[in-house]
Amino acid sequence: MHPIIITVLQRLALGILTLFLVSLVIFLSLDFLPGDFGEALLGQSAREDTVAAFRKELGLDRPIMIRYFDWVGGVLTGDLGSSFSGRNASGIDRSRTVVDLVAPRLSNTLFLALTAAVIAVPLSLFLGITTALYRGSFYDRAINVTTLTTISFPEFFVGYILILILATLYPVFPSLANIEEGSPFLDRLYKIALPAMTLTLVIVAHMMRMTRAAIINLLASPYIEMARLKGASASEVILRHALPNAWAPIATVIAFNLAYLVVGVVVVEVVFVYPGIGQLMVDSVTVRDVPVVQACALIFAATYIILNLIADIIGIITNPRILHPR
Amino acid sequence: MNKESKIHDYSAKSEVGFVRTRRTRLQRILLELRKAPPTAIIGLFIIIFYIILALFAGQIAPYGEAEIFPIPYAPWGGDHIFGTDQIGRDVYTRLIYGARNTVGIAIITTILAFVIGGFFGLLAAILGSWTDQILSRLVDVMMAIPSLIFALMLLSIFGTNAINLIIILAVLESTRVFRLTRAVGMNVVVMDYVEVARLRGEKIGWVIRKEILPNILPPLVAEFGLRFCFTFLAIAALSFLGVGIQPPSADWGSMVRENAGLINFAHYDIKAGLTPLLPAAAIAILTVAVNFVVDWFLQKTSGIRDEK
């Protein structure tokens, strides 16, 4: 077998193992629920048998391994159980299934994150590469100072500054991104302009600085100097010598920041009251709706792990040293 | 005085002894400060300013932390420099108390994270083999979940209060400290002087304190600044989301959220629109200041610059 296939398979196996362990951690967290949880959730007036029935429904009376495999089986077949909210002391169950709650919001979040990524990735790669090539120039220093400041700002600060300027003082965009199902694409884009802009600003700063550092690091390596000394033209150095080795660091930078985007989206959704999965998670944490929180955490963690996995695999299959084994 | 006696008076000891007088610690610090770049000086001043605010919040603030006045959303000026918030608490007072609560909790969390992460990191570096493997894999799994998401999940299970917040964030941050301590510790543990100390029969605690810690301290101090920024921003974000520091404690993150509605009135009164941005700016300025100082410290101790 080609060594590259073996390396990729090893990395895939490691990724699956990580996913398995992370799902285990998220699942086991339910077991740390304080003992009086049923009462806290169902209210003071809950009868003992209602609490017992609730605990039984959660399966807290069954062995842990069986519960875990039930849960994983459910996750794989799209059944994440039902939400805690909507239950009460009388034992009447008006709760909705977790999938019903999560599914429509997941597509909203993906839409927002993708829009931000589509703007941020090319922009930051362009800025990162040009500042690396013209480093020390006024252009480089100006961009550096700007991004260093943006990095230190919390996401909600950036968001509210944008609202203040672009929604209140000069009403160009709406400050609430309350999109509805079935609204036309352009209308949706217009509504999410400010949240997408906030995410872009935060991500571009990080991604651009990391790209710049990666490129500078690369251009300092001996074989680039060798190529220059050999008399290769600037474009030849960049395209033939630098680029083949640059894919891995660039892929890592993009994946790292898209993973960061996943986290940033939580705060930004709350700022702009955007009906996404991040806001759902925060609301569920406030009311301690554990099944919904677990589902959201699993989705976020899986996205994070898979993005990093993809970056690693891109790094492996574009690595000239593995591509052309001796 | 003739030439003869001058030679006679000369003593190597007096001259060399003078030159070799060690500068006191204070003198050395002042000397370093004079050479520091302006950004680092500004950063230091800002940090000291915040520390003073945090320590003397009770004396500086005009009113009590949770004191309620009859007029909610009062405009700027008059009795209330920055107006009042949604239930009539003085915004200026709460900004000052916020320095104590938000920054204080962030510092406690960071210290706890360093105690946990540093201890296990050194343990992994010194003992190696199985201890190292188990700890490292555990940390790998914990780091595979984005920390804000992990924190949200744990808070929903253990409940949201300040103590849970501190413990959860400290444990999550300690994974990063563990990685760094283990990495730098590994390089020092294999040094000859450590081996000599252990062969001499010194106890493990002594070896750590006298031989290993002094050699891994500079990167850890720089990391402390960076970790503080992360923890501080995480606490601010969680409080902003309503699951961090709980009312009636004044806290910058939740102040932003509570007063966010005012931003819609910026058209009529620009000052009202700025009110929710004040605590957010307080967070941002401190983060920038710490970053400036850490940057300078990194350049000093490792000689590594961003450029090159």
Short mmCIF file of N, CA and C in Angstrom, two decimals, chain A residues 230-289:
data_model
loop_
_atom_site.label_atom_id
_atom_site.label_comp_id
_atom_site.label_asym_id
_atom_site.label_seq_id
_atom_site.Cartn_x
_atom_site.Cartn_y
_atom_site.Cartn_z
N LYS A 230 19.87 29.86 -6.63
CA LYS A 230 19.97 29.17 -7.91
C LYS A 230 19.62 30.12 -9.05
N GLY A 231 18.90 31.21 -8.71
CA GLY A 231 18.53 32.18 -9.73
C GLY A 231 17.11 32.03 -10.22
N ALA A 232 16.26 31.29 -9.46
CA ALA A 232 14.87 31.15 -9.88
C ALA A 232 14.15 32.49 -9.71
N SER A 233 13.20 32.76 -10.60
CA SER A 233 12.47 34.03 -10.51
C SER A 233 11.53 34.00 -9.32
N ALA A 234 11.07 35.19 -8.93
CA ALA A 234 10.22 35.30 -7.73
C ALA A 234 8.98 34.43 -7.86
N SER A 235 8.32 34.49 -9.04
CA SER A 235 7.08 33.72 -9.20
C SER A 235 7.38 32.23 -9.16
N GLU A 236 8.53 31.84 -9.70
CA GLU A 236 8.88 30.43 -9.70
C GLU A 236 9.13 29.93 -8.27
N VAL A 237 9.79 30.79 -7.48
CA VAL A 237 10.05 30.42 -6.08
C VAL A 237 8.73 30.19 -5.36
N ILE A 238 7.80 31.14 -5.54
CA ILE A 238 6.52 31.05 -4.83
C ILE A 238 5.72 29.84 -5.32
N LEU A 239 5.56 29.73 -6.66
CA LEU A 239 4.66 28.72 -7.18
C LEU A 239 5.24 27.31 -7.10
N ARG A 240 6.53 27.15 -7.43
CA ARG A 240 7.08 25.80 -7.52
C ARG A 240 7.66 25.30 -6.20
N HIS A 241 8.24 26.22 -5.42
CA HIS A 241 8.92 25.76 -4.20
C HIS A 241 8.11 26.00 -2.94
N ALA A 242 7.52 27.20 -2.82
CA ALA A 242 6.84 27.53 -1.57
C ALA A 242 5.44 26.90 -1.51
N LEU A 243 4.66 27.08 -2.57
CA LEU A 243 3.26 26.67 -2.53
C LEU A 243 3.02 25.20 -2.18
N PRO A 244 3.75 24.26 -2.84
CA PRO A 244 3.48 22.84 -2.51
C PRO A 244 3.64 22.56 -1.02
N ASN A 245 4.50 23.28 -0.33
CA ASN A 245 4.69 23.05 1.09
C ASN A 245 3.77 23.89 1.95
N ALA A 246 3.08 24.86 1.30
CA ALA A 246 2.27 25.79 2.08
C ALA A 246 0.87 25.26 2.34
N TRP A 247 0.43 24.26 1.56
CA TRP A 247 -0.96 23.80 1.73
C TRP A 247 -1.24 23.32 3.15
N ALA A 248 -0.30 22.57 3.71
CA ALA A 248 -0.55 22.01 5.04
C ALA A 248 -0.75 23.12 6.09
N PRO A 249 0.21 24.07 6.22
CA PRO A 249 -0.04 25.12 7.22
C PRO A 249 -1.29 25.94 6.93
N ILE A 250 -1.56 26.22 5.64
CA ILE A 250 -2.75 27.02 5.32
C ILE A 250 -4.02 26.26 5.69
N ALA A 251 -4.06 24.96 5.37
CA ALA A 251 -5.23 24.16 5.72
C ALA A 251 -5.42 24.14 7.23
N THR A 252 -4.32 24.02 7.98
CA THR A 252 -4.41 24.01 9.44
C THR A 252 -4.99 25.32 9.95
N VAL A 253 -4.48 26.42 9.37
CA VAL A 253 -4.95 27.74 9.80
C VAL A 253 -6.44 27.88 9.54
N ILE A 254 -6.88 27.49 8.32
CA ILE A 254 -8.30 27.64 7.97
C ILE A 254 -9.16 26.79 8.92
N ALA A 255 -8.76 25.52 9.11
CA ALA A 255 -9.56 24.64 9.96
C ALA A 255 -9.62 25.16 11.38
N PHE A 256 -8.48 25.61 11.88
CA PHE A 256 -8.44 26.11 13.25
C PHE A 256 -9.42 27.27 13.42
N ASN A 257 -9.44 28.16 12.43
CA ASN A 257 -10.29 29.33 12.56
C ASN A 257 -11.75 29.03 12.29
N LEU A 258 -12.03 28.06 11.41
CA LEU A 258 -13.42 27.67 11.22
C LEU A 258 -13.93 27.02 12.50
N ALA A 259 -13.06 26.28 13.17
CA ALA A 259 -13.44 25.69 14.45
C ALA A 259 -13.70 26.80 15.47
N TYR A 260 -12.90 27.85 15.40
CA TYR A 260 -13.09 29.00 16.28
C TYR A 260 -14.42 29.69 15.97
N LEU A 261 -14.75 29.71 14.68
CA LEU A 261 -16.01 30.28 14.22
C LEU A 261 -17.19 29.59 14.91
N VAL A 262 -17.07 28.26 15.05
CA VAL A 262 -18.12 27.47 15.69
C VAL A 262 -18.40 28.01 17.09
N VAL A 263 -17.34 28.39 17.80
CA VAL A 263 -17.52 28.89 19.16
C VAL A 263 -18.02 30.33 19.15
N GLY A 264 -17.42 31.14 18.26
CA GLY A 264 -17.80 32.55 18.19
C GLY A 264 -19.26 32.73 17.85
N VAL A 265 -19.79 31.78 17.08
CA VAL A 265 -21.17 31.87 16.63
C VAL A 265 -22.14 31.91 17.82
N VAL A 266 -21.79 31.25 18.93
CA VAL A 266 -22.69 31.20 20.09
C VAL A 266 -22.96 32.62 20.59
N VAL A 267 -21.87 33.37 20.82
CA VAL A 267 -22.03 34.72 21.36
C VAL A 267 -22.71 35.64 20.35
N VAL A 268 -22.28 35.54 19.08
CA VAL A 268 -22.82 36.43 18.05
C VAL A 268 -24.32 36.20 17.87
N GLU A 269 -24.75 34.95 17.92
CA GLU A 269 -26.18 34.66 17.77
C GLU A 269 -26.98 35.31 18.87
N VAL A 270 -26.43 35.32 20.09
CA VAL A 270 -27.16 35.94 21.20
C VAL A 270 -27.22 37.46 21.02
N VAL A 271 -26.11 38.06 20.56
CA VAL A 271 -26.09 39.52 20.36
C VAL A 271 -27.18 39.93 19.38
N PHE A 272 -27.31 39.19 18.27
CA PHE A 272 -28.22 39.60 17.21
C PHE A 272 -29.55 38.85 17.26
N VAL A 273 -29.81 38.13 18.36
CA VAL A 273 -31.04 37.36 18.52
C VAL A 273 -31.31 36.52 17.28
N TYR A 274 -30.29 35.80 16.85
CA TYR A 274 -30.40 34.98 15.64
C TYR A 274 -30.86 33.58 16.04
N PRO A 275 -31.91 33.05 15.41
CA PRO A 275 -32.44 31.75 15.84
C PRO A 275 -31.55 30.59 15.40
N GLY A 276 -30.39 30.47 16.03
CA GLY A 276 -29.47 29.40 15.66
C GLY A 276 -29.26 28.45 16.82
N ILE A 277 -28.38 27.49 16.59
CA ILE A 277 -28.18 26.44 17.58
C ILE A 277 -27.42 26.96 18.80
N GLY A 278 -26.61 28.00 18.60
CA GLY A 278 -25.86 28.57 19.71
C GLY A 278 -26.79 29.19 20.73
N GLN A 279 -27.78 29.94 20.24
CA GLN A 279 -28.73 30.55 21.16
C GLN A 279 -29.56 29.48 21.86
N LEU A 280 -29.92 28.44 21.11
CA LEU A 280 -30.67 27.33 21.70
C LEU A 280 -29.88 26.73 22.85
N MET A 281 -28.57 26.56 22.62
CA MET A 281 -27.74 25.95 23.66
C MET A 281 -27.70 26.84 24.90
N VAL A 282 -27.51 28.15 24.70
CA VAL A 282 -27.44 29.05 25.85
C VAL A 282 -28.77 29.04 26.62
N ASP A 283 -29.88 29.11 25.88
CA ASP A 283 -31.19 29.07 26.55
C ASP A 283 -31.35 27.77 27.34
N SER A 284 -30.92 26.67 26.74
CA SER A 284 -31.09 25.38 27.41
C SER A 284 -30.20 25.28 28.64
N VAL A 285 -29.01 25.92 28.59
CA VAL A 285 -28.15 25.90 29.77
C VAL A 285 -28.83 26.66 30.91
N THR A 286 -29.47 27.79 30.58
CA THR A 286 -30.12 28.59 31.61
C THR A 286 -31.21 27.79 32.32
N VAL A 287 -32.00 27.00 31.57
CA VAL A 287 -33.06 26.22 32.20
C VAL A 287 -32.61 24.79 32.50
N ARG A 288 -31.35 24.51 32.30
CA ARG A 288 -30.75 23.19 32.58
C ARG A 288 -31.48 22.06 31.86
N ASP A 289 -31.72 22.29 30.58
CA ASP A 289 -32.36 21.27 29.74
C ASP A 289 -31.26 20.37 29.17
#
